Coordinates of C-alpha atoms in Angstrom, one line a residue:
Chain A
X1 CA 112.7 109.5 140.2
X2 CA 116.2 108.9 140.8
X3 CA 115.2 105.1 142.4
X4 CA 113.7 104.7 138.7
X5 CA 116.5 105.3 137.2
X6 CA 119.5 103.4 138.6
X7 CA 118.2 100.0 137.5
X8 CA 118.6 100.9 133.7
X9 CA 121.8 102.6 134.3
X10 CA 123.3 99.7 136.0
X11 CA 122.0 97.4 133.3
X12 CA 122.9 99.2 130.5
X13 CA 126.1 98.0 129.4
X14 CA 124.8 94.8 129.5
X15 CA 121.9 95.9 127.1
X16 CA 124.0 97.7 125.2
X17 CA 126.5 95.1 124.6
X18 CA 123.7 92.7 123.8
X19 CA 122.6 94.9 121.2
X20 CA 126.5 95.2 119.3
X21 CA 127.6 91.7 120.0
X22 CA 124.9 89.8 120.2
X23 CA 121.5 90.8 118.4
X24 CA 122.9 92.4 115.8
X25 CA 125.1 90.1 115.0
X26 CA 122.3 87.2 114.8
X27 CA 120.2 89.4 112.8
X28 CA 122.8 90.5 110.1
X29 CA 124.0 86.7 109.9
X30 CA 120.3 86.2 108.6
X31 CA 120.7 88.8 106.1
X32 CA 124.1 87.7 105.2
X33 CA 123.2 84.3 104.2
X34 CA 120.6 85.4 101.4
X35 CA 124.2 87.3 100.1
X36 CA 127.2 86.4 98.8
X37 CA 130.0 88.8 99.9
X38 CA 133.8 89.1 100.0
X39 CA 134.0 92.3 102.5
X40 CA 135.6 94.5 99.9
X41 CA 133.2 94.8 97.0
X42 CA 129.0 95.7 97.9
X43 CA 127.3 92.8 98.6
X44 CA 125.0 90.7 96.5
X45 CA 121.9 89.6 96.8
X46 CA 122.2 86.0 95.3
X47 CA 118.4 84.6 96.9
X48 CA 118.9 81.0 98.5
X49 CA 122.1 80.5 96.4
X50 CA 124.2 80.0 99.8
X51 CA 121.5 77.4 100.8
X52 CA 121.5 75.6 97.9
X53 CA 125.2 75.8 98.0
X54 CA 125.0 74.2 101.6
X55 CA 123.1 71.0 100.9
X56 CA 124.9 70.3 97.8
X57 CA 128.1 70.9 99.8
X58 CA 129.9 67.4 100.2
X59 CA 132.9 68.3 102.4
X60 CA 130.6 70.2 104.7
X61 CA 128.8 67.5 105.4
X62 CA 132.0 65.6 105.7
X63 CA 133.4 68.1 108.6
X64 CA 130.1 67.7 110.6
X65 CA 130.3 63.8 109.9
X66 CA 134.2 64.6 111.3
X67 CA 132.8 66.7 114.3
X68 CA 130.4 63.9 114.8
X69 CA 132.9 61.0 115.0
X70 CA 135.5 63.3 116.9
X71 CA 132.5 63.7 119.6
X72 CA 131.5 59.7 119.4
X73 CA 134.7 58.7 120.6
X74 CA 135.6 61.8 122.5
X75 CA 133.0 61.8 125.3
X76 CA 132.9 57.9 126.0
X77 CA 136.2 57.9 126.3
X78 CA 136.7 60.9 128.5
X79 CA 133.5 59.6 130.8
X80 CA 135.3 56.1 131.0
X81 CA 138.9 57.7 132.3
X82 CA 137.3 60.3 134.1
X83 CA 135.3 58.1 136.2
X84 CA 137.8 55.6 136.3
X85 CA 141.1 57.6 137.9
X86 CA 138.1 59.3 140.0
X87 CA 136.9 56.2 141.7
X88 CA 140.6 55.7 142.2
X89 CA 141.4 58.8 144.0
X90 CA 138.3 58.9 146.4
X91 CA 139.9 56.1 148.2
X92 CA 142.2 56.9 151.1
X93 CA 145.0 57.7 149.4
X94 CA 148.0 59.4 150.3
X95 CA 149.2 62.5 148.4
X96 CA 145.5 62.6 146.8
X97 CA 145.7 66.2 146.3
X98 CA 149.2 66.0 144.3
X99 CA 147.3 63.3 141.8
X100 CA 144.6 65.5 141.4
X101 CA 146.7 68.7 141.0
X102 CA 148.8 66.6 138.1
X103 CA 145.6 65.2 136.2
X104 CA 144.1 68.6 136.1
X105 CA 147.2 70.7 135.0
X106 CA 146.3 70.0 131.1
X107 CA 143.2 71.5 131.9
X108 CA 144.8 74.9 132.6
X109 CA 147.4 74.8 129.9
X110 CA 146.5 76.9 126.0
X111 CA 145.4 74.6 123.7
X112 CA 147.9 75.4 121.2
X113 CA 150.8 74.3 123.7
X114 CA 148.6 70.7 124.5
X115 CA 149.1 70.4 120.4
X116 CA 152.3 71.5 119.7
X117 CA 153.6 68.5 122.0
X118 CA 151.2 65.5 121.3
X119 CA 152.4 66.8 117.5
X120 CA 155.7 65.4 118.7
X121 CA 154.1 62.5 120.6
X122 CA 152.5 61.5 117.7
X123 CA 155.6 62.1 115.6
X124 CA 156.0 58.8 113.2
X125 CA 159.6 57.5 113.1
X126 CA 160.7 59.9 115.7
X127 CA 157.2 60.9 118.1
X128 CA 157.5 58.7 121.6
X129 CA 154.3 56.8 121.2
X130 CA 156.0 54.9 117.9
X131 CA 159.1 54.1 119.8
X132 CA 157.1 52.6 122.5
X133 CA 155.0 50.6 119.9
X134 CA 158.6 49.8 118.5
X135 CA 160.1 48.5 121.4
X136 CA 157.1 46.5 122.6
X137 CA 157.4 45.1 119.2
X138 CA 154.5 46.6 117.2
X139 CA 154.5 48.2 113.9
X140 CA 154.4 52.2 113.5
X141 CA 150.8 53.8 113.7
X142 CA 150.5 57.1 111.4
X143 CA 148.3 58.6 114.3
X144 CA 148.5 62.2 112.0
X145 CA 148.7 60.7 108.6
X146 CA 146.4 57.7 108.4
X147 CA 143.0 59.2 107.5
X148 CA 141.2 56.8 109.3
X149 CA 143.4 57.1 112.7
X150 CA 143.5 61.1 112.5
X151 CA 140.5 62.1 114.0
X152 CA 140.9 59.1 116.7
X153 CA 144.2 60.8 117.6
X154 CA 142.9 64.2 118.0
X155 CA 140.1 62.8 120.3
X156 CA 142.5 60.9 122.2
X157 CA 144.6 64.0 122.6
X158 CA 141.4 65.9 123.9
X159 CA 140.4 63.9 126.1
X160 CA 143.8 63.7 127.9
X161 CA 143.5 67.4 128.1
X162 CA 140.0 67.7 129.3
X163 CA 139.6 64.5 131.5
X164 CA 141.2 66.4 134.9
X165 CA 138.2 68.5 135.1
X166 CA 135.8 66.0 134.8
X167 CA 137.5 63.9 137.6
X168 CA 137.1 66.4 139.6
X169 CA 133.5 66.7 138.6
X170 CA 132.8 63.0 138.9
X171 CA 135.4 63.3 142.8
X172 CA 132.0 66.2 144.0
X173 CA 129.5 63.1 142.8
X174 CA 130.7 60.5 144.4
X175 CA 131.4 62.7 147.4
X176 CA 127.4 62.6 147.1
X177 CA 126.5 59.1 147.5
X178 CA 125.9 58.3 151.0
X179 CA 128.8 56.5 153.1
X180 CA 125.6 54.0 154.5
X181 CA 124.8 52.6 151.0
X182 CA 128.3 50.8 150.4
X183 CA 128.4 50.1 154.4
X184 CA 124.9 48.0 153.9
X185 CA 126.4 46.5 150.5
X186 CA 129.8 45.5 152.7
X187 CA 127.2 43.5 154.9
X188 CA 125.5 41.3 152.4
X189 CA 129.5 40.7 150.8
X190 CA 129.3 42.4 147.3
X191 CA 132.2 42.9 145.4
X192 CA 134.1 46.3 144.7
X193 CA 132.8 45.8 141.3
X194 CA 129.6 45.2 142.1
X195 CA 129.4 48.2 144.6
X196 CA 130.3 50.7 141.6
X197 CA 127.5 49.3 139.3
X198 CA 124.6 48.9 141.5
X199 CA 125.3 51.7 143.9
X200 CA 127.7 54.8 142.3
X201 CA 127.0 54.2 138.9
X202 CA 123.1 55.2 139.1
X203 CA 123.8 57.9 142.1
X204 CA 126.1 60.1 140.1
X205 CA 123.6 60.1 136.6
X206 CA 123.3 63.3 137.0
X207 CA 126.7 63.6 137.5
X208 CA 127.7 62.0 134.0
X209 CA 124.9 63.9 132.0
X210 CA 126.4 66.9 133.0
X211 CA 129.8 66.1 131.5
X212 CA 128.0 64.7 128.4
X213 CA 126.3 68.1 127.5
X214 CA 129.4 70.1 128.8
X215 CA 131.6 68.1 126.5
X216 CA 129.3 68.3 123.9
X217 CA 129.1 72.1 123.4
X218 CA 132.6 72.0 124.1
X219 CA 133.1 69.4 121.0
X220 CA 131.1 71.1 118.8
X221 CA 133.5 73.8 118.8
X222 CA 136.5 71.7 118.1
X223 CA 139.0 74.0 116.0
X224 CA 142.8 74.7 117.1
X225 CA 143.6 71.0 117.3
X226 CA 142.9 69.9 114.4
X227 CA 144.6 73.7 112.9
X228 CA 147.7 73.1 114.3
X229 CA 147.9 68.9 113.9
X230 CA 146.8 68.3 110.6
X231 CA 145.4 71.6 108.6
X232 CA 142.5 69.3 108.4
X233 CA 143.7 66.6 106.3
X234 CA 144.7 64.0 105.4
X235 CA 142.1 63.9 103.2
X236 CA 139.8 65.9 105.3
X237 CA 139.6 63.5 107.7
X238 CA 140.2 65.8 110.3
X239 CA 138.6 68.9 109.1
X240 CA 136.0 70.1 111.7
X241 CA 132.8 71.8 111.0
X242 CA 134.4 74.9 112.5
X243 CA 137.3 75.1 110.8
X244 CA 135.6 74.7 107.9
X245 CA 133.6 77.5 108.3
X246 CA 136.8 79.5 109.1
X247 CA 138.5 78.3 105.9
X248 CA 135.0 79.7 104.2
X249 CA 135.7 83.1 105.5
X250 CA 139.3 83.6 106.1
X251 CA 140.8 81.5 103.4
X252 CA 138.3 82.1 100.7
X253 CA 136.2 85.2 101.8
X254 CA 133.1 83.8 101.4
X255 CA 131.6 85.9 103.9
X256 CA 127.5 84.9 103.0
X257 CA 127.9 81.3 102.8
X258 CA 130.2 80.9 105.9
X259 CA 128.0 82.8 107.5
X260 CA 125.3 80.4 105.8
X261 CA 127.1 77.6 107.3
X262 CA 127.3 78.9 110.9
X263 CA 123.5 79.2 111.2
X264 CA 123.1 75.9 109.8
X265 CA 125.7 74.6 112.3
X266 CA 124.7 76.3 115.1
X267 CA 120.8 75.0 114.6
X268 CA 122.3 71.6 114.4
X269 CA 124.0 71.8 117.4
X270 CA 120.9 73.3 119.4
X271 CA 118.8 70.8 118.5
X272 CA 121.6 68.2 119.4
X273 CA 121.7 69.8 122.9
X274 CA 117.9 70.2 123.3
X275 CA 117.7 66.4 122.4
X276 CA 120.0 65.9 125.4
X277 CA 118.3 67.5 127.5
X278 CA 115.2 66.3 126.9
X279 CA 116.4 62.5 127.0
X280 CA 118.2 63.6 130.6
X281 CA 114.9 65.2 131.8
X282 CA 113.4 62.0 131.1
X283 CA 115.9 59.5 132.9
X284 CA 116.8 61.9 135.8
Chain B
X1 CA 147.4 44.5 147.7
X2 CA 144.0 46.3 146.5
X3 CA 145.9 49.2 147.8
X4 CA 149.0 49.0 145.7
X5 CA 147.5 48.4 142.3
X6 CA 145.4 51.9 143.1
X7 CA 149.0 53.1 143.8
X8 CA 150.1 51.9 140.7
X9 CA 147.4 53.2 138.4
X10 CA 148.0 56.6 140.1
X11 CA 151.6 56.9 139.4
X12 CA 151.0 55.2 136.1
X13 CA 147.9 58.0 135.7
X14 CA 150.4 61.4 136.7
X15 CA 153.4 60.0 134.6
X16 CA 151.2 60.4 131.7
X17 CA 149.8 63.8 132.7
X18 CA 153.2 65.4 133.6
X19 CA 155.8 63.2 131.2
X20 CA 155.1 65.2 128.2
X21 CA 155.3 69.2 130.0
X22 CA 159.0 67.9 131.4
X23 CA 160.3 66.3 128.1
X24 CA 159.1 69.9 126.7
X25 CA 161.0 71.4 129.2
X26 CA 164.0 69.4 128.6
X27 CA 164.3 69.7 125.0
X28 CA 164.0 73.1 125.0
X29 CA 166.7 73.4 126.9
X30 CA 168.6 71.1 125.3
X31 CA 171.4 72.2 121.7
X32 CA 169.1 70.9 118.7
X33 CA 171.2 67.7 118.1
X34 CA 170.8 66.2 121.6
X35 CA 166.8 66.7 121.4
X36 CA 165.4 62.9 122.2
X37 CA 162.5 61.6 121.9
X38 CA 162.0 60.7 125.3
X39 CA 164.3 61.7 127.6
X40 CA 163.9 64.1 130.3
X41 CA 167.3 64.9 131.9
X42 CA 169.1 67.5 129.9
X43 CA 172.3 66.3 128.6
X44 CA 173.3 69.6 129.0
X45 CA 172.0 73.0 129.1
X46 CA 171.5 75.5 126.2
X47 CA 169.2 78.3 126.1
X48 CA 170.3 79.0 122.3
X49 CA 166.4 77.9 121.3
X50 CA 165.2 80.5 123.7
X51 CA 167.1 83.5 122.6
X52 CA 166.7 82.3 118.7
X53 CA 163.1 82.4 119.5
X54 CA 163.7 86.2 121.1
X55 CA 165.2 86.8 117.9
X56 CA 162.8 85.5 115.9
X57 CA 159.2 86.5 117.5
X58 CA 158.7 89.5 119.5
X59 CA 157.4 87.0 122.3
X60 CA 158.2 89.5 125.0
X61 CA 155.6 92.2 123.5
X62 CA 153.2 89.2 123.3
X63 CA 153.5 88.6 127.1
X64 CA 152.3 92.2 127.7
X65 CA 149.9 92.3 125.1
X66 CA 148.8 88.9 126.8
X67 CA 148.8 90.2 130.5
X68 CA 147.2 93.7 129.2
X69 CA 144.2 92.0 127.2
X70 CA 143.8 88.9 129.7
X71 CA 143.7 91.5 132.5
X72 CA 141.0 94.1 131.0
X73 CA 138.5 91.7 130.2
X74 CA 139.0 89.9 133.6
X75 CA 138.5 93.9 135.2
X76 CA 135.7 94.8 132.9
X77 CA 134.1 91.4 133.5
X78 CA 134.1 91.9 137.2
X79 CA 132.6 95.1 137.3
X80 CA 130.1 95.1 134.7
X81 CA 129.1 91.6 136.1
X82 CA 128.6 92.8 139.6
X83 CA 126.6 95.7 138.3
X84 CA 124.0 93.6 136.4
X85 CA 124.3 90.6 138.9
X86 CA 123.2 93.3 141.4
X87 CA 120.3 95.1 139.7
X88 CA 118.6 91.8 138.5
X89 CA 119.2 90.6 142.5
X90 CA 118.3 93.5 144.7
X91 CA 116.5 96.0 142.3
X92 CA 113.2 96.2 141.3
X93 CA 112.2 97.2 137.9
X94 CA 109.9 97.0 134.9
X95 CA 111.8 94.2 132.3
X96 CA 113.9 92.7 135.2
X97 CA 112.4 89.3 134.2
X98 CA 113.0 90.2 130.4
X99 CA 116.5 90.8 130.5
X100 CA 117.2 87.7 133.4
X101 CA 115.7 85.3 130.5
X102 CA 117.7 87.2 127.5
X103 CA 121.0 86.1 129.5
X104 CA 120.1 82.7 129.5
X105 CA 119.3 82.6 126.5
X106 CA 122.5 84.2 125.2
X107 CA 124.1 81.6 126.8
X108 CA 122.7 78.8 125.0
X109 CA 123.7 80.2 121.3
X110 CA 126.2 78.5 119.7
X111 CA 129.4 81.2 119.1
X112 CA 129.4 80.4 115.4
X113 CA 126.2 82.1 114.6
X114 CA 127.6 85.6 115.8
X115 CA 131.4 84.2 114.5
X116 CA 131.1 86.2 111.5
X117 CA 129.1 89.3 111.4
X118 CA 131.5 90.0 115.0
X119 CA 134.3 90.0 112.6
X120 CA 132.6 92.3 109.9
X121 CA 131.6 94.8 112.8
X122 CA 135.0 95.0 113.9
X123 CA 136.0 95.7 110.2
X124 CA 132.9 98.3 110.2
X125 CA 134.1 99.8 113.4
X126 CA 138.1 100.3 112.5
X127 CA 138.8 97.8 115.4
X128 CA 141.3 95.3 113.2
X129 CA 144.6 95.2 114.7
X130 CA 143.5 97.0 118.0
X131 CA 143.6 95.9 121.5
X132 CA 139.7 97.4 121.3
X133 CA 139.1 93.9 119.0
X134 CA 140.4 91.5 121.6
X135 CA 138.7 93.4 124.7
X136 CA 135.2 94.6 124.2
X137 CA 133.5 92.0 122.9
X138 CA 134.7 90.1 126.2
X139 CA 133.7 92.8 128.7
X140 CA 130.2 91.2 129.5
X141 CA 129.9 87.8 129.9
X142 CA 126.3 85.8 130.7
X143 CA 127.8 83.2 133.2
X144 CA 129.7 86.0 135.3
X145 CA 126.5 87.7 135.8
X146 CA 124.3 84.8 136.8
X147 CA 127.0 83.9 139.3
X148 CA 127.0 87.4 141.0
X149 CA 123.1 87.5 140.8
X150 CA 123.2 84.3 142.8
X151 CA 126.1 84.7 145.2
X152 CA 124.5 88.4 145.8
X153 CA 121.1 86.7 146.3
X154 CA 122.5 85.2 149.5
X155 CA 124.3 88.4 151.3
X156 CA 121.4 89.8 154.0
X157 CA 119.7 92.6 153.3
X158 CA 120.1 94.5 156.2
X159 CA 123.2 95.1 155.5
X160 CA 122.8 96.9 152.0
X161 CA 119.8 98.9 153.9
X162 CA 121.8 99.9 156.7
X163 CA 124.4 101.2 154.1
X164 CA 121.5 103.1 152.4
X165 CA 120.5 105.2 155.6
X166 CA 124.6 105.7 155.8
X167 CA 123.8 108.0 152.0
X168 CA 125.6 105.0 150.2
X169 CA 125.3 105.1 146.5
X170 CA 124.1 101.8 144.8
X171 CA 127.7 101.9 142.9
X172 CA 128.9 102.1 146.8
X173 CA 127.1 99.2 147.7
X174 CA 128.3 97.1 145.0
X175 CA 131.8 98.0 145.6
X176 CA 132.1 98.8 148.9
X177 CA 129.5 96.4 150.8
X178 CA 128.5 93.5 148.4
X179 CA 132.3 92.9 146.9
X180 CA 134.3 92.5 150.1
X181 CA 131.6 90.0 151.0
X182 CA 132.0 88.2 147.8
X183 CA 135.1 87.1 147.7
X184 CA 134.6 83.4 146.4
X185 CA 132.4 84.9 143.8
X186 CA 135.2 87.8 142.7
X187 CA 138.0 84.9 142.7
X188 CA 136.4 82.0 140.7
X189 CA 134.7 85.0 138.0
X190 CA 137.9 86.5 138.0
X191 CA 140.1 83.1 137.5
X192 CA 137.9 81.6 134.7
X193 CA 137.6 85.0 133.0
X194 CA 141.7 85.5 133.3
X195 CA 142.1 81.8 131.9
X196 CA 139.6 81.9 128.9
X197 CA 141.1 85.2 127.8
X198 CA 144.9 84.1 128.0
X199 CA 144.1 81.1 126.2
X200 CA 141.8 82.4 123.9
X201 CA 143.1 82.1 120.1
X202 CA 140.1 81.3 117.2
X203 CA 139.4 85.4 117.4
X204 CA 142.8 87.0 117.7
X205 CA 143.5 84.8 114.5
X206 CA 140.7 86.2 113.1
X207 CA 141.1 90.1 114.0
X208 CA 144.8 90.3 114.6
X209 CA 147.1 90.4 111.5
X210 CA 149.8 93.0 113.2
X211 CA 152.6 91.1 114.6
X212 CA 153.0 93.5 117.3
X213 CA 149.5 93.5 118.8
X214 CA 149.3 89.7 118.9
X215 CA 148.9 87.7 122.2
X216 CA 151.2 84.7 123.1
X217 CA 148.3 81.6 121.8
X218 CA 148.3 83.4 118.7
X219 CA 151.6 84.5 118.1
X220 CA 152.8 80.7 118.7
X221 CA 150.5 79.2 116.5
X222 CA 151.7 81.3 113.5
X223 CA 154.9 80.9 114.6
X224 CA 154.8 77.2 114.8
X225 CA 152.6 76.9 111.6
X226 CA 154.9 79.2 109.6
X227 CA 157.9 78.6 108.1
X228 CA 159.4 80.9 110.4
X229 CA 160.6 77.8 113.2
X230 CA 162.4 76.7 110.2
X231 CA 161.4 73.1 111.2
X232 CA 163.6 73.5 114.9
X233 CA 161.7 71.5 117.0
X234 CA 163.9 73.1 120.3
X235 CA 162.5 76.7 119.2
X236 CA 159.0 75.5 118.6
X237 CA 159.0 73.5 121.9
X238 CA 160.5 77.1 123.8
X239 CA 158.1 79.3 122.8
X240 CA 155.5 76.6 123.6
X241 CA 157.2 76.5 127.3
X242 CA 157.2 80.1 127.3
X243 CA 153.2 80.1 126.2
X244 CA 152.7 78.0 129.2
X245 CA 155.0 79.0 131.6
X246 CA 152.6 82.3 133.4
X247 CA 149.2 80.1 133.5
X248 CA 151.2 77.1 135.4
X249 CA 152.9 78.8 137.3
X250 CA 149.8 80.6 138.5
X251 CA 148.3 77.0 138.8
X252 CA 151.1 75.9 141.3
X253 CA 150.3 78.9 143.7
X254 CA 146.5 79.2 143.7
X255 CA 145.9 75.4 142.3
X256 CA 143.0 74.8 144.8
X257 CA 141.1 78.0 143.7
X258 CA 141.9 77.0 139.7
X259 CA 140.9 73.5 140.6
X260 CA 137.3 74.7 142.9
X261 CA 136.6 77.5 140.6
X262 CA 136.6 75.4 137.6
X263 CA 134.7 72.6 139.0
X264 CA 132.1 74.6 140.0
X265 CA 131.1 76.5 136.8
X266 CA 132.1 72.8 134.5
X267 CA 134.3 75.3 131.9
X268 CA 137.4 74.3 130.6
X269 CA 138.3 77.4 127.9

């Protein structure tokens, strides 16, 4: 009896926590979207209102356009630099582990203190990356204030913040590839460059398809940056899907239709991962 | 000479990393007036933006609130991971398979389906502007139990049997046999949980309203959006020194555990 029994006790928060935070939750955002609701007063059934609502919705479509284009140049550009400094470091290099610690220490650091300082960085008449444009004799860039540099800026900023984890990611691949490979390739003369395309490039696939979903997911959920930078402007440009969805709720109260727009959002980016993984299944 | 321009890129590579944490440094300890845009040797040294800051934002209370929420979920995490990790490892039991494929499952929905009705269950509950809001819903988490399920998969089984003859109960031999021989597992759970809960700031925003229950991400970000830093750039930039100061300096003494434990479970927040 008692054997029975210990199983489901020692599983039980875990159901029980499922059931509160997790279930439910999906289940009553189903519900909610058919309503429109401000918290205070009952709710209202309003039918496919909030749907109707959604696909009419220009500047939600504009913040998952934004979300998109903040991911486009986001992961590339992280993959590119993350490969890049890791190639770099698995030479023998002395004080390897010091340039690894520095690279990563972003990584560990609140997003809201990455942001408060590349708001300064990207300062323009008095932020460092002007005065460096200035001095090498370049015009100004409004990296914050030019709608069509905005969202670049953010990514940029992301990616410096993110990138030490992925070297170190990319460092375990190419610790992977066997040592024989590039000793045969030596032999026959090929060049450095030559080495990394034919041989590490297609050995650590796996490798850069994992930082492609992780950064994905991770994307998807861009929010604080672009809170703290630029409130979403200018012009919208910056406004991501999930801080539109935040404004929905917690600016305007529309409880139903943000809720409306998280399912939405959140179907969009299954499918966006399931496409992933299908492609990767495919090429791996 | 291939050598040196690898030498080069990496110098050129940390200057960019670290240059921007020292100039914050620097101008917050720099008098308002001498803040530069670039430099990072202190002209000389004020600490008037730190204790305008003190006066300003209860940042002290924020640290404990910090430390007390950060620490709870990284306790509750632990244990209640362990316990579930266990059972689906080394027990047998009608549904096992069930709930193993619900936790994988959970772990591939998207947080902003469950964003909102979270929030009104908190409101439902009475949990607004308690530490309850900021904990609970962090107390189980899907990765932490798949990673004590497999790390527990590997201990031998002799030893939890022989501990059974002893008349050890199963909490026993989670705590007592499986944990001290799962260290690794403890210390990169424990790390990543500690990290994503000090950093953590989309749902304190959206549960916490009281100043005096806020943790540091939060309490920065209103700070630093509000008027309240009256557009001082020395305050802003010492309460964001401040917001970083316990997660690096924890970095700099257990940097290879941060740097494995991370690696191995691909999170960053």
């Amino acid at each position: 009896m008692k054997k029975k029994v210990v199983p489901y006790l020692l599983v039980s928060p875990y159901i029980i926590h499922f059931l509160i935070f997790i279930a439910f939750p999906v289940i009553f955002s189903i519900v909610l979207t058919f309503h429109k609701w401000n918290i205070i007063s009952p709710m209202e059934y309003t039918g496919f209102a909030n749907y109707i609502r959604l696909f009419q919705d220009t500047l939600f479509l504009k913040s998952i356009i934004n979300t998109l284009i903040f991911l486009v140049i986001h992961i590339p550009l992280q993959i590119i630099v993350a490969l890049f400094l890791a190639e770099v470091l698995n030479q023998k290099i002395f004080l390897r582990g010091f340039f690894r610690a520095a690279f990563f220490l972003p990584v560990v650091v609140s997003g809201v203190v990455v942001t408060i300082l590349w708001q300064q960085l990207y300062g323009f008449d008095t932020g460092l990356l002007n005065k460096i444009l200035v001095t090498l004799g370049f015009g100004k860039v409004g990296w914050l204030i030019d709608p069509k540099i905005a969202m670049p800026s953010i990514a940029i900023m992301a990616t410096w913040k993110n990138v030490g984890l992925y070297i170190v990611l990319f460092l375990v691949g190419l610790q992977t590839v066997p040592k024989h490979y590039y000793e045969a390739a030596d032999l026959e003369g090929a060049t450095h460059w030559q080495k990394f395309f034919k041989i590490t490039l297609p050995m650590i696939n796996p490798t850069i398809f994992l930082v492609v979903i992780l950064s994905t997911v991770g994307g998807f959920s861009l929010f604080i940056e672009p809170y703290i930078l630029t409130g979403g402007g200018p012009l919208n440009s910056t406004l991501s899907a999930v801080l539109y969805i935040y404004k929905q709720a917690f600016f305007y109260y529309h409880m139903g239709y943000s809720a409306t727009l998280g399912l939405f959002f959140a179907l969009i980016i299954l499918s966006v991962v399931i496409i992933q993984k299908k492609f990767i299944e495919r090429e791996v | 000479m291939k050598k040196a321009i690898f030498y080069l890129v990496l110098v050129f590579g940390a200057l960019m990393f670290l240059y921007p944490f020292l100039w914050m440094i620097t101008a917050s300890l720099v008098p308002e007036s001498d803040i530069s845009s670039f430099s990072i040797i202190p002209s000389t040294i004020s600490f008037n933006s730190y204790t305008q800051m003190f006066d300003k934002i209860p940042i002290g209370r924020a640290l404990l609130n910090s430390i007390l929420v950060a620490s709870s979920v990284t306790a509750g995490v632990l244990v209640f991971g362990s316990m579930v990790g266990y059972a689906l490892s080394r027990l047998e039991f009608k549904g096992r398979n069930l709930i193993f494929y619900v936790i994988i499952f959970t772990m591939t929905l998207p947080f902003q389906i469950t964003l909102i009705p979270q929030y009104i269950i908190m409101v439902k509950l009475g949990w607004i502007d308690t530490y309850l809001a900021l904990i609970v819903p962090y107390l189980m988490n899907a990765l932490s139990i798949i990673m004590f399920r497999q790390y527990f998969k590997s201990i031998p089984q002799d030893l939890i049997d022989a501990a059974r003859i002893d008349g050890c109960t199963e909490l026993g031999i989670i705590f007592r046999i499986l944990w001290p021989n799962a260290i690794p597992a403890l210390v990169t759970v424990g790390i990543i949980t500690f990290m994503a809960s000090w950093n953590e700031v989309l749902w304190p925003l959206i549960v916490i309203r009281d100043e005096e229950l806020m943790t540091m991400p939060q309490l920065v970000t209103l700070f630093v959006l509000g008027g309240r830093a009256e557009s001082q750039l020395g305050v802003k930039l010492a309460s964001a020194t401040i917001l970083a100061l316990p997660i690096v300096l924890a970095y700099l003494f257990f940097q290879k555990y941060f740097i494995q434990s991370m690696a191995s479970t691909g999170i960053k927040e």
